[in-house]
mmCIF file of C-alpha atoms in Angstrom:
data_model
loop_
_atom_site.group_PDB
_atom_site.id
_atom_site.type_symbol
_atom_site.label_atom_id
_atom_site.label_comp_id
_atom_site.label_asym_id
_atom_site.label_seq_id
_atom_site.Cartn_x
_atom_site.Cartn_y
_atom_site.Cartn_z
ATOM 1 C CA UNK A 38 0.227 -0.079 -0.031
ATOM 2 C CA UNK A 39 1.363 3.826 -1.063
ATOM 3 C CA UNK A 40 1.105 6.105 1.940
ATOM 4 C CA UNK A 41 0.622 9.653 0.938
ATOM 5 C CA UNK A 42 2.563 10.734 3.624
ATOM 6 C CA UNK A 43 5.987 11.771 2.371
ATOM 7 C CA UNK A 44 9.038 9.771 4.021
ATOM 8 C CA UNK A 45 12.188 11.304 5.280
ATOM 9 C CA UNK A 46 13.911 8.112 3.726
ATOM 10 C CA UNK A 47 14.226 4.232 3.736
ATOM 11 C CA UNK A 48 15.573 2.385 6.233
ATOM 12 C CA UNK A 49 15.663 -1.590 6.164
ATOM 13 C CA UNK A 50 14.588 -3.648 9.413
ATOM 14 C CA UNK A 51 16.686 -7.218 9.001
ATOM 15 C CA UNK A 52 14.688 -9.450 11.490
ATOM 16 C CA UNK A 53 11.244 -9.105 12.625
ATOM 17 C CA UNK A 54 11.228 -10.460 16.125
ATOM 18 C CA UNK A 55 11.088 -8.176 19.174
ATOM 19 C CA UNK A 56 13.596 -5.830 18.442
ATOM 20 C CA UNK A 57 12.950 -5.463 14.921
ATOM 21 C CA UNK A 58 9.625 -4.875 15.219
ATOM 22 C CA UNK A 59 10.210 -2.110 18.114
ATOM 23 C CA UNK A 60 12.733 -0.214 15.452
ATOM 24 C CA UNK A 61 10.125 -0.677 12.639
ATOM 25 C CA UNK A 62 7.313 1.413 15.217
ATOM 26 C CA UNK A 63 9.755 4.145 16.076
ATOM 27 C CA UNK A 64 11.076 4.604 12.662
ATOM 28 C CA UNK A 65 7.652 4.250 11.125
ATOM 29 C CA UNK A 66 6.084 6.877 14.101
ATOM 30 C CA UNK A 67 9.210 9.479 12.908
ATOM 31 C CA UNK A 68 7.991 9.495 9.205
ATOM 32 C CA UNK A 69 10.564 6.968 7.643
ATOM 33 C CA UNK A 70 9.955 4.390 5.131
ATOM 34 C CA UNK A 71 10.559 0.768 6.535
ATOM 35 C CA UNK A 72 11.671 -2.181 4.684
ATOM 36 C CA UNK A 73 10.856 -5.091 7.349
ATOM 37 C CA UNK A 74 13.097 -8.447 5.832
ATOM 38 C CA UNK A 75 13.142 -11.764 8.074
ATOM 39 C CA UNK A 76 13.960 -15.033 6.078
ATOM 40 C CA UNK A 77 11.122 -17.204 7.672
ATOM 41 C CA UNK A 78 8.190 -15.136 5.853
ATOM 42 C CA UNK A 79 5.923 -17.032 7.780
ATOM 43 C CA UNK A 80 6.643 -14.465 11.385
ATOM 44 C CA UNK A 81 6.426 -11.451 8.865
ATOM 45 C CA UNK A 82 2.552 -11.457 9.539
ATOM 46 C CA UNK A 83 2.586 -10.909 13.515
ATOM 47 C CA UNK A 84 5.202 -8.648 13.109
ATOM 48 C CA UNK A 85 3.254 -6.578 11.207
ATOM 49 C CA UNK A 86 0.317 -6.594 13.645
ATOM 50 C CA UNK A 87 2.243 -6.084 16.439
ATOM 51 C CA UNK A 88 3.699 -2.719 14.767
ATOM 52 C CA UNK A 89 0.163 -1.780 14.100
ATOM 53 C CA UNK A 90 -1.234 -2.406 17.765
ATOM 54 C CA UNK A 91 1.991 -0.602 19.349
ATOM 55 C CA UNK A 92 1.298 2.124 16.574
ATOM 56 C CA UNK A 93 -2.179 2.699 17.354
ATOM 57 C CA UNK A 94 -1.134 2.240 21.565
ATOM 58 C CA UNK A 95 2.014 4.953 21.191
ATOM 59 C CA UNK A 96 -0.714 7.785 19.058
ATOM 60 C CA UNK A 97 -3.235 6.866 21.947
ATOM 61 C CA UNK A 98 -0.532 7.713 24.537
ATOM 62 C CA UNK A 99 0.828 10.817 22.707
ATOM 63 C CA UNK A 100 4.423 9.077 21.826
ATOM 64 C CA UNK A 101 4.432 9.199 18.150
ATOM 65 C CA UNK A 102 7.414 10.383 17.505
ATOM 66 C CA UNK A 103 6.719 12.871 14.742
ATOM 67 C CA UNK A 104 3.778 14.917 15.821
ATOM 68 C CA UNK A 105 2.647 15.309 11.964
ATOM 69 C CA UNK A 106 2.252 11.438 11.587
ATOM 70 C CA UNK A 107 -0.703 9.288 12.358
ATOM 71 C CA UNK A 108 -0.508 5.614 13.593
ATOM 72 C CA UNK A 109 -2.615 5.117 10.415
ATOM 73 C CA UNK A 110 0.020 6.793 8.396
ATOM 74 C CA UNK A 111 3.251 5.440 10.002
ATOM 75 C CA UNK A 112 2.023 1.733 9.636
ATOM 76 C CA UNK A 113 1.239 2.801 5.970
ATOM 77 C CA UNK A 114 5.164 3.442 5.582
ATOM 78 C CA UNK A 115 5.977 -0.065 6.730
ATOM 79 C CA UNK A 116 5.821 -2.347 4.092
ATOM 80 C CA UNK A 117 7.427 -6.308 4.384
ATOM 81 C CA UNK A 118 10.054 -7.550 2.073
ATOM 82 C CA UNK A 119 11.338 -11.296 0.888
ATOM 83 C CA UNK A 120 14.040 -10.303 -1.153
ATOM 84 C CA UNK A 121 17.318 -8.708 0.966
ATOM 85 C CA UNK A 122 18.374 -6.648 -1.923
ATOM 86 C CA UNK A 123 15.394 -5.607 -2.642
ATOM 87 C CA UNK A 124 14.749 -4.581 1.551
ATOM 88 C CA UNK A 125 18.638 -2.517 1.684
ATOM 89 C CA UNK A 126 18.281 -0.986 -1.853
ATOM 90 C CA UNK A 127 17.868 2.869 -1.755
ATOM 91 C CA UNK A 128 18.112 2.429 2.442
ATOM 92 C CA UNK A 129 19.804 5.281 4.226
ATOM 93 C CA UNK A 130 20.111 3.107 7.051
ATOM 94 C CA UNK A 131 20.077 -0.446 7.800
ATOM 95 C CA UNK A 132 19.053 -2.024 11.282
ATOM 96 C CA UNK A 133 19.865 -5.453 11.807
ATOM 97 C CA UNK A 134 17.876 -7.573 14.970
ATOM 98 C CA UNK A 135 18.753 -11.294 14.255
ATOM 99 C CA UNK A 136 19.420 -13.253 17.493
ATOM 100 C CA UNK A 137 22.526 -12.758 19.395
ATOM 101 C CA UNK A 138 24.852 -15.092 17.846
ATOM 102 C CA UNK A 139 28.715 -14.240 16.555
ATOM 103 C CA UNK A 140 28.600 -16.796 13.306
ATOM 104 C CA UNK A 141 24.896 -15.510 12.565
ATOM 105 C CA UNK A 142 25.931 -12.146 12.965
ATOM 106 C CA UNK A 143 28.943 -12.693 10.674
ATOM 107 C CA UNK A 144 26.609 -14.143 7.958
ATOM 108 C CA UNK A 145 23.996 -11.658 8.028
ATOM 109 C CA UNK A 146 26.455 -8.609 7.905
ATOM 110 C CA UNK A 147 28.333 -10.310 5.174
ATOM 111 C CA UNK A 148 25.159 -10.891 3.184
ATOM 112 C CA UNK A 149 24.759 -7.318 4.055
ATOM 113 C CA UNK A 150 28.329 -5.884 2.718
ATOM 114 C CA UNK A 151 27.398 -7.769 -0.298
ATOM 115 C CA UNK A 152 24.329 -6.208 -1.414
ATOM 116 C CA UNK A 153 25.203 -2.545 -0.375
ATOM 117 C CA UNK A 154 26.447 -0.275 -2.981
ATOM 118 C CA UNK A 155 26.637 3.278 -1.536
ATOM 119 C CA UNK A 156 29.317 4.166 0.635
ATOM 120 C CA UNK A 157 26.988 6.135 2.510
ATOM 121 C CA UNK A 158 24.614 3.602 4.031
ATOM 122 C CA UNK A 159 25.026 2.515 7.579
ATOM 123 C CA UNK A 160 24.825 -0.892 9.008
ATOM 124 C CA UNK A 161 23.906 -1.415 12.396
ATOM 125 C CA UNK A 162 23.356 -3.840 14.665
ATOM 126 C CA UNK A 163 21.262 -4.361 17.966
ATOM 127 C CA UNK A 164 23.037 -6.573 19.392
ATOM 128 C CA UNK A 165 23.553 -5.634 23.097
ATOM 129 C CA UNK A 166 27.057 -7.691 24.031
ATOM 130 C CA UNK A 167 28.946 -8.418 21.099
ATOM 131 C CA UNK A 168 31.328 -6.196 19.781
ATOM 132 C CA UNK A 169 30.956 -4.880 16.369
ATOM 133 C CA UNK A 170 34.724 -5.898 15.381
ATOM 134 C CA UNK A 171 34.051 -9.315 16.140
ATOM 135 C CA UNK A 172 31.713 -9.348 13.075
ATOM 136 C CA UNK A 173 33.003 -6.462 10.416
ATOM 137 C CA UNK A 174 36.817 -7.031 10.306
ATOM 138 C CA UNK A 175 36.362 -8.720 6.974
ATOM 139 C CA UNK A 176 33.745 -6.777 5.267
ATOM 140 C CA UNK A 177 34.536 -4.050 2.304
ATOM 141 C CA UNK A 178 32.450 -1.736 3.810
ATOM 142 C CA UNK A 179 33.201 -1.578 7.148
ATOM 143 C CA UNK A 180 33.844 1.655 7.809
ATOM 144 C CA UNK A 181 30.151 2.081 7.898
ATOM 145 C CA UNK A 182 29.496 -0.782 10.212
ATOM 146 C CA UNK A 183 28.312 0.078 13.833
ATOM 147 C CA UNK A 184 26.207 -1.348 16.745
ATOM 148 C CA UNK A 185 23.468 0.848 17.725
ATOM 149 C CA UNK A 186 22.073 -1.162 21.094
ATOM 150 C CA UNK A 187 18.471 -0.182 21.900
ATOM 151 C CA UNK A 188 17.261 -1.017 25.400
ATOM 152 C CA UNK A 189 13.760 -2.990 25.875
ATOM 153 C CA UNK A 190 11.120 -1.389 25.254
ATOM 154 C CA UNK A 191 12.849 1.081 23.153
ATOM 155 C CA UNK A 192 10.094 3.400 22.615
ATOM 156 C CA UNK A 193 9.282 3.481 26.629
ATOM 157 C CA UNK A 194 13.266 3.909 27.601
ATOM 158 C CA UNK A 195 15.216 5.795 24.730
ATOM 159 C CA UNK A 196 18.844 5.166 25.369
ATOM 160 C CA UNK A 197 21.032 3.642 22.515
ATOM 161 C CA UNK A 198 24.153 2.467 23.112
ATOM 162 C CA UNK A 199 26.155 3.819 19.705
ATOM 163 C CA UNK A 200 29.322 1.154 19.344
ATOM 164 C CA UNK A 201 31.876 1.921 16.843
ATOM 165 C CA UNK A 202 34.494 -0.818 15.694
ATOM 166 C CA UNK A 203 38.121 0.629 15.680
ATOM 167 C CA UNK A 204 37.817 1.184 11.744
ATOM 168 C CA UNK A 205 34.302 2.625 11.942
ATOM 169 C CA UNK A 206 34.597 6.202 10.210
ATOM 170 C CA UNK A 207 33.526 9.239 12.248
ATOM 171 C CA UNK A 208 30.608 10.294 9.625
ATOM 172 C CA UNK A 209 29.238 6.834 10.390
ATOM 173 C CA UNK A 210 29.025 7.436 14.233
ATOM 174 C CA UNK A 211 28.101 11.413 13.903
ATOM 175 C CA UNK A 212 25.054 10.358 11.386
ATOM 176 C CA UNK A 213 24.231 7.678 13.519
ATOM 177 C CA UNK A 214 23.824 10.019 16.204
ATOM 178 C CA UNK A 215 22.134 12.140 14.534
ATOM 179 C CA UNK A 216 19.321 9.536 13.309
ATOM 180 C CA UNK A 217 18.963 8.491 16.628
ATOM 181 C CA UNK A 218 18.001 11.880 18.185
ATOM 182 C CA UNK A 219 15.959 12.818 14.559
ATOM 183 C CA UNK A 220 13.882 9.810 16.011
ATOM 184 C CA UNK A 221 13.543 10.579 19.725
ATOM 185 C CA UNK A 222 15.980 8.159 21.339
ATOM 186 C CA UNK A 223 18.885 9.148 23.292
ATOM 187 C CA UNK A 224 22.156 7.807 22.214
ATOM 188 C CA UNK A 225 25.342 7.443 24.227
ATOM 189 C CA UNK A 226 29.010 6.729 21.805
ATOM 190 C CA UNK A 227 31.255 4.280 23.664
ATOM 191 C CA UNK A 228 34.705 5.884 22.076
ATOM 192 C CA UNK A 229 36.554 1.866 22.756
ATOM 193 C CA UNK A 230 35.036 -1.324 22.991
ATOM 194 C CA UNK A 231 34.508 -2.708 26.011
ATOM 195 C CA UNK A 232 32.589 -6.194 27.384
ATOM 196 C CA UNK A 233 29.092 -5.321 27.968
ATOM 197 C CA UNK A 234 29.161 -1.842 26.722
ATOM 198 C CA UNK A 235 27.588 1.210 29.028
ATOM 199 C CA UNK A 236 24.241 0.017 30.356
ATOM 200 C CA UNK A 237 25.142 -3.393 31.363
ATOM 201 C CA UNK A 238 28.207 -2.514 32.731
ATOM 202 C CA UNK A 239 26.208 -0.502 35.488
ATOM 203 C CA UNK A 240 23.825 -2.873 35.607
ATOM 204 C CA UNK A 241 25.765 -5.970 36.245
ATOM 205 C CA UNK A 242 27.589 -3.752 38.961
ATOM 206 C CA UNK A 243 24.426 -3.385 41.176
ATOM 207 C CA UNK A 244 23.517 -7.267 40.221
ATOM 208 C CA UNK A 245 26.304 -8.579 41.448
ATOM 209 C CA UNK A 246 26.332 -6.365 44.804
ATOM 210 C CA UNK A 247 22.067 -6.900 45.416
ATOM 211 C CA UNK A 248 23.309 -10.953 44.447
ATOM 212 C CA UNK A 249 25.934 -10.617 47.142
ATOM 213 C CA UNK A 250 24.124 -8.915 49.817
ATOM 214 C CA UNK A 251 21.462 -11.454 49.952
ATOM 215 C CA UNK A 252 24.090 -14.169 49.815
ATOM 216 C CA UNK A 253 26.112 -12.724 52.988
ATOM 217 C CA UNK A 254 22.383 -12.963 54.828
ATOM 218 C CA UNK A 255 22.122 -8.813 55.201
ATOM 219 C CA UNK A 256 18.627 -8.637 53.842
ATOM 220 C CA UNK A 257 16.013 -10.112 51.685
ATOM 221 C CA UNK A 258 15.383 -10.206 47.814
ATOM 222 C CA UNK A 259 12.888 -8.112 48.940
ATOM 223 C CA UNK A 260 15.072 -5.504 50.608
ATOM 224 C CA UNK A 261 17.060 -5.256 47.750
ATOM 225 C CA UNK A 262 13.741 -4.648 46.008
ATOM 226 C CA UNK A 263 12.368 -2.058 48.112
ATOM 227 C CA UNK A 264 15.886 -0.738 48.655
ATOM 228 C CA UNK A 265 16.232 0.511 44.532
ATOM 229 C CA UNK A 266 12.370 1.300 43.854
ATOM 230 C CA UNK A 267 11.599 2.968 46.661
ATOM 231 C CA UNK A 268 15.066 4.525 47.102
ATOM 232 C CA UNK A 269 17.542 4.730 44.426
ATOM 233 C CA UNK A 270 15.921 4.172 41.430
ATOM 234 C CA UNK A 271 13.657 6.987 42.403
ATOM 235 C CA UNK A 272 16.498 9.001 42.100
ATOM 236 C CA UNK A 273 18.390 7.848 39.399
ATOM 237 C CA UNK A 274 15.059 8.255 37.012
ATOM 238 C CA UNK A 275 16.159 12.154 37.170
ATOM 239 C CA UNK A 276 20.045 12.032 37.706
ATOM 240 C CA UNK A 277 22.891 10.153 37.171
ATOM 241 C CA UNK A 278 25.574 9.334 39.866
ATOM 242 C CA UNK A 279 27.743 12.371 38.946
ATOM 243 C CA UNK A 280 24.803 14.861 39.712
ATOM 244 C CA UNK A 281 24.295 13.222 42.478
ATOM 245 C CA UNK A 282 27.522 13.390 43.918
ATOM 246 C CA UNK A 283 27.900 16.783 42.407
ATOM 247 C CA UNK A 284 24.562 17.890 44.494
ATOM 248 C CA UNK A 285 25.253 15.953 47.615
ATOM 249 C CA UNK A 286 27.849 17.951 48.508
ATOM 250 C CA UNK A 287 29.283 21.358 47.703
ATOM 251 C CA UNK A 288 30.300 20.139 44.289
ATOM 252 C CA UNK A 289 31.843 16.585 43.195
ATOM 253 C CA UNK A 290 35.500 17.652 44.737
ATOM 254 C CA UNK A 291 33.777 18.119 48.058
ATOM 255 C CA UNK A 292 31.767 15.103 48.098
ATOM 256 C CA UNK A 293 34.703 13.087 47.357
ATOM 257 C CA UNK A 294 36.799 14.648 49.992
ATOM 258 C CA UNK A 295 33.983 13.659 52.800
ATOM 259 C CA UNK A 296 32.893 10.324 51.078
ATOM 260 C CA UNK A 297 35.268 9.505 49.000
ATOM 261 C CA UNK A 298 37.507 7.152 51.778
ATOM 262 C CA UNK A 299 34.516 5.479 53.301
ATOM 263 C CA UNK A 300 33.349 4.175 49.198
ATOM 264 C CA UNK A 301 36.928 3.225 48.497
ATOM 265 C CA UNK A 302 36.567 1.169 52.340
ATOM 266 C CA UNK A 303 32.999 -0.621 50.746
ATOM 267 C CA UNK A 304 34.330 -1.702 47.606
ATOM 268 C CA UNK A 305 37.535 -3.064 49.159
ATOM 269 C CA UNK A 306 35.122 -4.906 51.284
ATOM 270 C CA UNK A 307 33.074 -6.207 48.620
ATOM 271 C CA UNK A 308 35.850 -7.994 46.768
ATOM 272 C CA UNK A 309 35.201 -9.999 43.769
ATOM 273 C CA UNK A 310 32.697 -11.424 41.988
ATOM 274 C CA UNK A 311 30.203 -13.833 43.109
ATOM 275 C CA UNK A 312 29.188 -17.428 41.128
ATOM 276 C CA UNK A 313 25.702 -16.594 40.441
ATOM 277 C CA UNK A 314 24.523 -20.030 41.307
ATOM 278 C CA UNK A 315 24.204 -22.550 44.386
ATOM 279 C CA UNK A 316 22.132 -22.199 47.059
ATOM 280 C CA UNK A 317 21.604 -18.024 46.623
ATOM 281 C CA UNK A 318 20.701 -18.917 43.508
ATOM 282 C CA UNK A 319 18.072 -21.358 45.020
ATOM 283 C CA UNK A 320 16.763 -19.206 47.502
ATOM 284 C CA UNK A 321 16.244 -16.410 45.198
ATOM 285 C CA UNK A 322 14.797 -18.409 43.172
ATOM 286 C CA UNK A 323 12.325 -19.494 45.930
ATOM 287 C CA UNK A 324 11.640 -15.820 47.391
ATOM 288 C CA UNK A 325 10.878 -14.468 43.729
ATOM 289 C CA UNK A 326 8.106 -17.309 43.204
ATOM 290 C CA UNK A 327 6.407 -16.138 45.517
ATOM 291 C CA UNK A 328 5.830 -12.472 44.533
ATOM 292 C CA UNK A 329 6.498 -13.088 40.424
ATOM 293 C CA UNK A 330 5.191 -16.612 39.721
ATOM 294 C CA UNK A 331 6.502 -17.768 36.222
ATOM 295 C CA UNK A 332 3.375 -18.365 35.196
ATOM 296 C CA UNK A 333 2.281 -14.734 35.649
ATOM 297 C CA UNK A 334 5.449 -13.207 34.566
ATOM 298 C CA UNK A 335 3.422 -11.805 30.938
ATOM 299 C CA UNK A 336 1.195 -9.919 33.355
ATOM 300 C CA UNK A 337 3.899 -8.586 35.172
ATOM 301 C CA UNK A 338 5.978 -7.495 32.196
ATOM 302 C CA UNK A 339 2.486 -5.399 30.844
ATOM 303 C CA UNK A 340 2.709 -3.927 34.001
ATOM 304 C CA UNK A 341 6.448 -3.031 34.160
ATOM 305 C CA UNK A 342 5.600 -1.643 30.195
ATOM 306 C CA UNK A 343 2.022 0.653 31.755
ATOM 307 C CA UNK A 344 4.671 2.372 34.146
ATOM 308 C CA UNK A 345 7.385 2.882 31.460
ATOM 309 C CA UNK A 346 4.696 4.339 29.191
ATOM 310 C CA UNK A 347 3.550 7.002 32.150
ATOM 311 C CA UNK A 348 7.341 7.723 33.143
ATOM 312 C CA UNK A 349 7.775 8.562 29.097
ATOM 313 C CA UNK A 350 4.059 10.589 29.034
ATOM 314 C CA UNK A 351 5.681 12.292 32.058
ATOM 315 C CA UNK A 352 9.360 12.796 30.580
ATOM 316 C CA UNK A 353 7.759 14.339 27.499
ATOM 317 C CA UNK A 354 5.330 16.546 28.662
ATOM 318 C CA UNK A 355 8.394 17.761 31.128
ATOM 319 C CA UNK A 356 10.491 18.624 28.127
ATOM 320 C CA UNK A 357 7.595 20.408 26.071
ATOM 321 C CA UNK A 358 6.881 22.501 28.838
ATOM 322 C CA UNK A 359 10.809 23.450 29.532
#
């Protein structure tokens, strides 16, 4: 179906799973023509149905990335393509959204590398943990390759980790950042490849300390959850660790002079990582089963997304008022 809405350009989404659908929603709601490709064609109808439903939900919540685009118009910008070459032809940006498997990433990027002819097309991966040098080194267009890792669900949580390989051209980095900002995401650039990128390195530090506190009998799993949701998480939804340091004293230098020694001592006590298994895992599994049984996780995820949507609406309103 041809849309009467002018497109801002064509992007290709490779993979119609959860993340591919999310990217399709975001790009189309911002006014981009989306070519959605999946080598398993039978998955496409369900993907399109999901995309249409999410666009309608975003419109109802006032979260469309362009105020000039309706959900109906955005959905008309999304077309399914059953040929990879046709999907990428004319695309200014390609977002790969295949499963987290290194050998698969290599094969997909080799195929994309052979399909594109323009030195302007950006080849981006949604990988959450594989650094781009591991699957782009031998490519002809390797300087056009980059990671653009979204956070689930990306239409409510706008962070995107932009991770270049050592050979990624600076123009590719700059244009990826510009595109992410233009579609309403919040990109951060990882200046050099590092395992876990940025968000997961911070998240894993919290997970490891939470595990340690329960394993050492300091508190229960519920106490950790309350401490985050009713304390630290509320603060960190508004400001980051460095701003916290700046505000909780007379600047960050004063904060470090006052509290630095104790922070260092606590971190020394924490020691190295713990094994995420054994008796502690058994204990946590039993405790979480009481509050979040496995057969109720879908309902819990829906609740999470409703809360995140409400927060996204609030943050958009705040930005508009300021």
